[in-house]
mmCIF file of C-alpha atoms in Angstrom:
data_model
loop_
_atom_site.group_PDB
_atom_site.id
_atom_site.type_symbol
_atom_site.label_atom_id
_atom_site.label_comp_id
_atom_site.label_asym_id
_atom_site.label_seq_id
_atom_site.Cartn_x
_atom_site.Cartn_y
_atom_site.Cartn_z
ATOM 1 C CA MET A 27 -102.251 27.149 78.051
ATOM 2 C CA MET A 28 -103.768 23.946 76.816
ATOM 3 C CA ILE A 29 -102.862 22.445 73.482
ATOM 4 C CA THR A 30 -105.483 22.492 70.734
ATOM 5 C CA ILE A 31 -105.804 20.457 67.570
ATOM 6 C CA ARG A 32 -107.882 22.012 64.799
ATOM 7 C CA VAL A 33 -108.911 20.243 61.605
ATOM 8 C CA LEU A 34 -110.355 21.678 58.401
ATOM 9 C CA GLN A 35 -111.990 19.654 55.647
ATOM 10 C CA VAL A 36 -110.869 20.806 52.212
ATOM 11 C CA PRO A 37 -113.684 21.159 49.679
ATOM 12 C CA ALA A 38 -113.488 19.697 46.194
ATOM 13 C CA GLU A 39 -114.026 23.199 44.831
ATOM 14 C CA LEU A 40 -113.962 26.671 46.364
ATOM 15 C CA PRO A 41 -115.914 29.597 44.930
ATOM 16 C CA GLU A 42 -113.493 31.857 43.089
ATOM 17 C CA GLY A 43 -114.198 34.768 45.432
ATOM 18 C CA TYR A 44 -113.290 32.671 48.480
ATOM 19 C CA TRP A 45 -110.161 31.315 46.829
ATOM 20 C CA ASN A 46 -108.878 34.748 45.845
ATOM 21 C CA PHE A 47 -109.653 36.024 49.344
ATOM 22 C CA PHE A 48 -107.661 33.236 50.994
ATOM 23 C CA LEU A 49 -104.803 33.703 48.521
ATOM 24 C CA SER A 50 -104.587 37.355 49.557
ATOM 25 C CA HIS A 51 -103.939 36.325 53.177
ATOM 26 C CA VAL A 52 -100.902 34.081 52.678
ATOM 27 C CA SER A 53 -97.265 34.864 51.977
ATOM 28 C CA GLU A 54 -96.067 35.694 48.478
ATOM 29 C CA GLU A 55 -93.964 32.532 48.605
ATOM 30 C CA ARG A 56 -97.098 30.484 49.278
ATOM 31 C CA ARG A 57 -98.996 32.126 46.425
ATOM 32 C CA GLU A 58 -96.159 31.386 44.032
ATOM 33 C CA GLN A 59 -96.024 27.785 45.246
ATOM 34 C CA ALA A 60 -99.783 27.406 44.790
ATOM 35 C CA SER A 61 -99.570 28.678 41.219
ATOM 36 C CA ARG A 62 -97.101 25.923 40.350
ATOM 37 C CA PHE A 63 -99.273 23.015 41.502
ATOM 38 C CA VAL A 64 -100.776 21.010 38.667
ATOM 39 C CA ARG A 65 -103.667 19.764 40.815
ATOM 40 C CA LEU A 66 -105.979 22.336 42.361
ATOM 41 C CA ALA A 67 -106.429 20.118 45.436
ATOM 42 C CA ASP A 68 -102.710 20.474 46.229
ATOM 43 C CA ALA A 69 -102.959 24.260 45.960
ATOM 44 C CA TYR A 70 -106.017 24.269 48.242
ATOM 45 C CA ARG A 71 -104.246 22.234 50.922
ATOM 46 C CA SER A 72 -101.116 24.363 50.822
ATOM 47 C CA VAL A 73 -102.884 27.730 50.989
ATOM 48 C CA LEU A 74 -105.623 26.738 53.443
ATOM 49 C CA GLY A 75 -103.005 25.159 55.703
ATOM 50 C CA GLU A 76 -101.258 28.509 56.011
ATOM 51 C CA VAL A 77 -104.547 30.368 56.465
ATOM 52 C CA LEU A 78 -105.610 28.011 59.278
ATOM 53 C CA THR A 79 -102.193 28.446 60.893
ATOM 54 C CA ARG A 80 -102.317 32.251 60.685
ATOM 55 C CA VAL A 81 -105.869 32.488 62.040
ATOM 56 C CA THR A 82 -105.132 30.122 64.933
ATOM 57 C CA LEU A 83 -101.782 31.637 65.926
ATOM 58 C CA SER A 84 -103.233 35.132 65.667
ATOM 59 C CA LYS A 85 -105.468 34.293 68.615
ATOM 60 C CA LEU A 86 -102.502 32.951 70.599
ATOM 61 C CA THR A 87 -100.238 35.936 69.946
ATOM 62 C CA GLY A 88 -102.718 38.806 69.786
ATOM 63 C CA GLN A 89 -101.270 39.813 66.430
ATOM 64 C CA LYS A 90 -103.142 40.073 63.148
ATOM 65 C CA PRO A 91 -102.854 37.031 60.878
ATOM 66 C CA GLY A 92 -100.942 39.033 58.278
ATOM 67 C CA GLU A 93 -98.404 40.232 60.846
ATOM 68 C CA LEU A 94 -97.089 36.747 61.561
ATOM 69 C CA PHE A 95 -93.727 35.726 60.110
ATOM 70 C CA PHE A 96 -92.302 32.227 60.014
ATOM 71 C CA THR A 97 -88.861 30.663 60.046
ATOM 72 C CA ARG A 98 -87.681 27.071 59.659
ATOM 73 C CA ASN A 99 -84.979 25.087 61.428
ATOM 74 C CA LYS A 100 -82.317 23.285 59.429
ATOM 75 C CA TYR A 101 -84.607 20.269 59.086
ATOM 76 C CA GLY A 102 -87.516 22.334 57.779
ATOM 77 C CA LYS A 103 -89.710 22.525 60.899
ATOM 78 C CA PRO A 104 -91.577 25.856 60.927
ATOM 79 C CA ALA A 105 -91.704 28.248 63.892
ATOM 80 C CA LEU A 106 -92.889 31.778 64.604
ATOM 81 C CA SER A 107 -89.924 34.103 64.140
ATOM 82 C CA HIS A 108 -90.995 36.559 66.868
ATOM 83 C CA ASP A 109 -92.693 34.382 69.527
ATOM 84 C CA PRO A 110 -90.804 31.151 70.325
ATOM 85 C CA ASN A 111 -93.228 30.249 73.125
ATOM 86 C CA VAL A 112 -96.035 29.666 70.641
ATOM 87 C CA GLN A 113 -95.517 26.216 69.168
ATOM 88 C CA PHE A 114 -97.340 24.620 66.255
ATOM 89 C CA ASN A 115 -97.187 21.956 63.606
ATOM 90 C CA VAL A 116 -99.362 21.444 60.524
ATOM 91 C CA SER A 117 -100.120 18.505 58.250
ATOM 92 C CA HIS A 118 -102.418 17.896 55.303
ATOM 93 C CA SER A 119 -103.397 14.923 53.176
ATOM 94 C CA GLY A 120 -106.424 13.994 51.133
ATOM 95 C CA ASP A 121 -109.457 15.957 52.300
ATOM 96 C CA TRP A 122 -108.058 17.231 55.600
ATOM 97 C CA ILE A 123 -105.691 19.790 57.126
ATOM 98 C CA ALA A 124 -104.645 19.392 60.775
ATOM 99 C CA LEU A 125 -102.946 21.933 63.046
ATOM 100 C CA ILE A 126 -101.658 21.429 66.585
ATOM 101 C CA SER A 127 -100.739 24.547 68.567
ATOM 102 C CA GLY A 128 -100.279 25.982 72.036
ATOM 103 C CA VAL A 129 -98.221 28.265 74.236
ATOM 104 C CA VAL A 130 -95.851 25.715 75.743
ATOM 105 C CA ALA A 131 -92.343 25.656 77.167
ATOM 106 C CA THR A 132 -91.131 23.146 74.605
ATOM 107 C CA ALA A 133 -91.069 23.105 70.823
ATOM 108 C CA ASP A 134 -92.143 19.482 70.740
ATOM 109 C CA LEU A 135 -95.596 19.433 69.147
ATOM 110 C CA GLY A 136 -96.309 17.221 66.169
ATOM 111 C CA VAL A 137 -99.326 16.260 64.082
ATOM 112 C CA ASP A 138 -99.791 14.050 61.034
ATOM 113 C CA VAL A 139 -102.808 13.247 58.897
ATOM 114 C CA GLU A 140 -102.756 10.674 56.112
ATOM 115 C CA LYS A 141 -105.254 9.562 53.508
ATOM 116 C CA ILE A 142 -105.826 5.823 53.895
ATOM 117 C CA ALA A 143 -105.099 3.969 50.677
ATOM 118 C CA PRO A 144 -104.171 0.348 49.920
ATOM 119 C CA ILE A 145 -100.432 -0.240 50.286
ATOM 120 C CA ASP A 146 -97.953 -3.091 50.092
ATOM 121 C CA MET A 147 -97.455 -4.212 53.695
ATOM 122 C CA LYS A 148 -93.817 -5.000 52.895
ATOM 123 C CA ILE A 149 -93.191 -1.280 53.298
ATOM 124 C CA ALA A 150 -93.507 -1.853 57.044
ATOM 125 C CA GLU A 151 -90.453 -4.104 56.990
ATOM 126 C CA ARG A 152 -88.445 -1.268 55.414
ATOM 127 C CA PHE A 153 -89.518 1.582 57.691
ATOM 128 C CA PHE A 154 -90.905 0.134 60.925
ATOM 129 C CA SER A 155 -89.006 -1.287 63.873
ATOM 130 C CA LEU A 156 -88.931 -5.055 64.302
ATOM 131 C CA THR A 157 -91.380 -4.746 67.211
ATOM 132 C CA GLU A 158 -93.845 -2.828 65.065
ATOM 133 C CA SER A 159 -93.457 -5.111 62.052
ATOM 134 C CA GLN A 160 -94.165 -8.166 64.184
ATOM 135 C CA PHE A 161 -97.140 -6.466 65.835
ATOM 136 C CA LEU A 162 -98.576 -5.493 62.443
ATOM 137 C CA ALA A 163 -98.082 -8.997 61.018
ATOM 138 C CA ALA A 164 -99.968 -10.483 63.993
ATOM 139 C CA GLU A 165 -103.015 -8.262 63.462
ATOM 140 C CA PRO A 166 -106.095 -9.769 61.788
ATOM 141 C CA ALA A 167 -105.936 -9.262 58.021
ATOM 142 C CA GLU A 168 -108.936 -6.929 58.032
ATOM 143 C CA MET A 169 -107.214 -4.675 60.610
ATOM 144 C CA GLN A 170 -103.756 -4.477 59.073
ATOM 145 C CA LEU A 171 -104.363 -1.454 56.852
ATOM 146 C CA GLU A 172 -105.821 0.583 59.730
ATOM 147 C CA THR A 173 -103.024 -0.478 62.078
ATOM 148 C CA PHE A 174 -100.405 0.402 59.469
ATOM 149 C CA TYR A 175 -101.746 3.946 59.181
ATOM 150 C CA ARG A 176 -102.024 4.306 62.937
ATOM 151 C CA LEU A 177 -98.366 3.342 63.289
ATOM 152 C CA TRP A 178 -97.296 5.506 60.361
ATOM 153 C CA THR A 179 -99.088 8.674 61.528
ATOM 154 C CA LEU A 180 -97.993 8.204 65.141
ATOM 155 C CA LYS A 181 -94.376 7.854 64.058
ATOM 156 C CA GLU A 182 -94.606 10.830 61.707
ATOM 157 C CA SER A 183 -96.153 12.997 64.443
ATOM 158 C CA TYR A 184 -93.220 12.193 66.742
ATOM 159 C CA ILE A 185 -90.586 12.891 64.094
ATOM 160 C CA LYS A 186 -92.303 16.185 63.296
ATOM 161 C CA ALA A 187 -92.469 17.092 66.981
ATOM 162 C CA VAL A 188 -88.783 16.460 67.523
ATOM 163 C CA GLY A 189 -88.183 18.541 64.415
ATOM 164 C CA MET A 190 -85.425 16.455 62.876
ATOM 165 C CA GLY A 191 -87.242 15.433 59.720
ATOM 166 C CA LEU A 192 -86.036 12.412 57.804
ATOM 167 C CA SER A 193 -82.680 12.544 59.582
ATOM 168 C CA MET A 194 -84.402 10.492 62.310
ATOM 169 C CA PRO A 195 -84.979 6.978 60.933
ATOM 170 C CA LEU A 196 -88.522 5.680 61.355
ATOM 171 C CA ASP A 197 -87.196 2.390 62.715
ATOM 172 C CA SER A 198 -85.167 4.081 65.492
ATOM 173 C CA PHE A 199 -88.155 4.018 67.861
ATOM 174 C CA SER A 200 -91.302 1.930 68.338
ATOM 175 C CA MET A 201 -94.958 2.724 68.866
ATOM 176 C CA ILE A 202 -96.732 0.219 71.112
ATOM 177 C CA ARG A 203 -100.474 -0.137 71.754
ATOM 178 C CA LYS A 204 -101.280 -0.378 75.450
ATOM 179 C CA ALA A 205 -103.993 -2.561 76.964
ATOM 180 C CA ASP A 206 -106.358 0.436 77.157
ATOM 181 C CA GLY A 207 -105.999 1.038 73.408
ATOM 182 C CA ASN A 208 -103.798 4.115 73.768
ATOM 183 C CA TRP A 209 -100.337 4.315 72.232
ATOM 184 C CA HIS A 210 -96.903 5.094 73.655
ATOM 185 C CA SER A 211 -93.253 4.877 72.698
ATOM 186 C CA PRO A 212 -90.654 3.461 75.122
ATOM 187 C CA GLU A 213 -88.051 5.717 73.495
ATOM 188 C CA ALA A 214 -90.258 8.776 74.109
ATOM 189 C CA ALA A 215 -91.844 7.826 77.405
ATOM 190 C CA SER A 216 -92.797 11.395 78.388
ATOM 191 C CA TYR A 217 -94.737 12.013 75.172
ATOM 192 C CA PRO A 218 -98.530 11.626 75.211
ATOM 193 C CA PHE A 219 -99.901 10.407 71.863
ATOM 194 C CA LEU A 220 -103.310 10.665 70.210
ATOM 195 C CA SER A 221 -104.513 8.419 67.388
ATOM 196 C CA LEU A 222 -107.934 8.560 65.730
ATOM 197 C CA ARG A 223 -109.772 8.366 62.431
ATOM 198 C CA LEU A 224 -111.015 11.699 61.076
ATOM 199 C CA ASP A 225 -113.385 9.748 58.841
ATOM 200 C CA GLN A 226 -113.395 6.417 57.020
ATOM 201 C CA GLY A 227 -110.625 7.530 54.703
ATOM 202 C CA HIS A 228 -108.203 9.520 56.877
ATOM 203 C CA MET A 229 -106.082 8.859 59.976
ATOM 204 C CA LEU A 230 -104.776 11.500 62.378
ATOM 205 C CA ALA A 231 -102.100 11.311 65.056
ATOM 206 C CA ALA A 232 -100.549 13.898 67.364
ATOM 207 C CA CYS A 233 -98.007 14.070 70.162
ATOM 208 C CA SER A 234 -96.450 16.550 72.565
ATOM 209 C CA ALA A 235 -93.517 16.644 74.952
ATOM 210 C CA GLY A 236 -95.328 15.936 78.194
ATOM 211 C CA GLU A 237 -98.267 18.330 77.703
ATOM 212 C CA GLU A 238 -101.765 16.804 77.787
ATOM 213 C CA LEU A 239 -103.463 16.422 74.413
ATOM 214 C CA PRO A 240 -107.162 17.000 73.733
ATOM 215 C CA ALA A 241 -109.273 13.876 73.336
ATOM 216 C CA GLN A 242 -110.726 15.160 70.046
ATOM 217 C CA PRO A 243 -109.795 17.829 67.510
ATOM 218 C CA ASP A 244 -111.892 20.937 66.935
ATOM 219 C CA VAL A 245 -113.493 20.887 63.490
ATOM 220 C CA ILE A 246 -113.241 24.296 61.790
ATOM 221 C CA THR A 247 -115.568 25.141 58.900
ATOM 222 C CA MET A 248 -114.600 27.074 55.809
ATOM 223 C CA GLU A 249 -117.060 29.787 56.779
ATOM 224 C CA GLU A 250 -115.462 30.147 60.226
ATOM 225 C CA LEU A 251 -112.062 30.465 58.600
ATOM 226 C CA TYR A 252 -113.404 33.129 56.246
ATOM 227 C CA GLN A 253 -115.105 35.090 59.016
ATOM 228 C CA ALA A 254 -111.920 35.103 61.113
ATOM 229 C CA LEU A 255 -110.143 37.054 58.388
ATOM 230 C CA ILE A 256 -112.839 39.662 57.736
#
């Protein structure tokens, strides 16, 4: 089965009825976590990320969203406890939630979305490989911020796919832009990568272990998410 990437834009404010409805469809642990967030936006991202995951994986497994149970490996990567062939990975930042999923023979699916904000480019020297740092430094000044976030999200998507978390140093592999504009990693030659802007303020990247990726994500609306649970 082909891999899908679904993205959901998080609203600034949800009607109370919608919010309570979505809260009722996540785990008790998630509800408790949401209640501890100081910022409502953080609670929205956390809860809606689980709702999007449950709705999407329900279609892949044939089980109801509420019947799905999750486990985590020792590095924190989530998995379905009762269906190891269904792989997924979720990320959220700023206004967006992204989910990659599919029924694949390998657990290696990763996705990362980041809100683009001004940063000190010296951070690249700390976390990027020498190849990447030199590539970034050679980019035109007006392109450096975009290139930084492309590199960062691509690298995060790979680390999340491998499922080793921060135990895999970001500078232990390099992302390289090919002549056609696509990206690859010599250390992960079999992995296809996807890199694109979701909008002017957010960057998305995804990767898989040899399985073809979609050219674009599917945009899911809040109403579609709501209807899927009714």
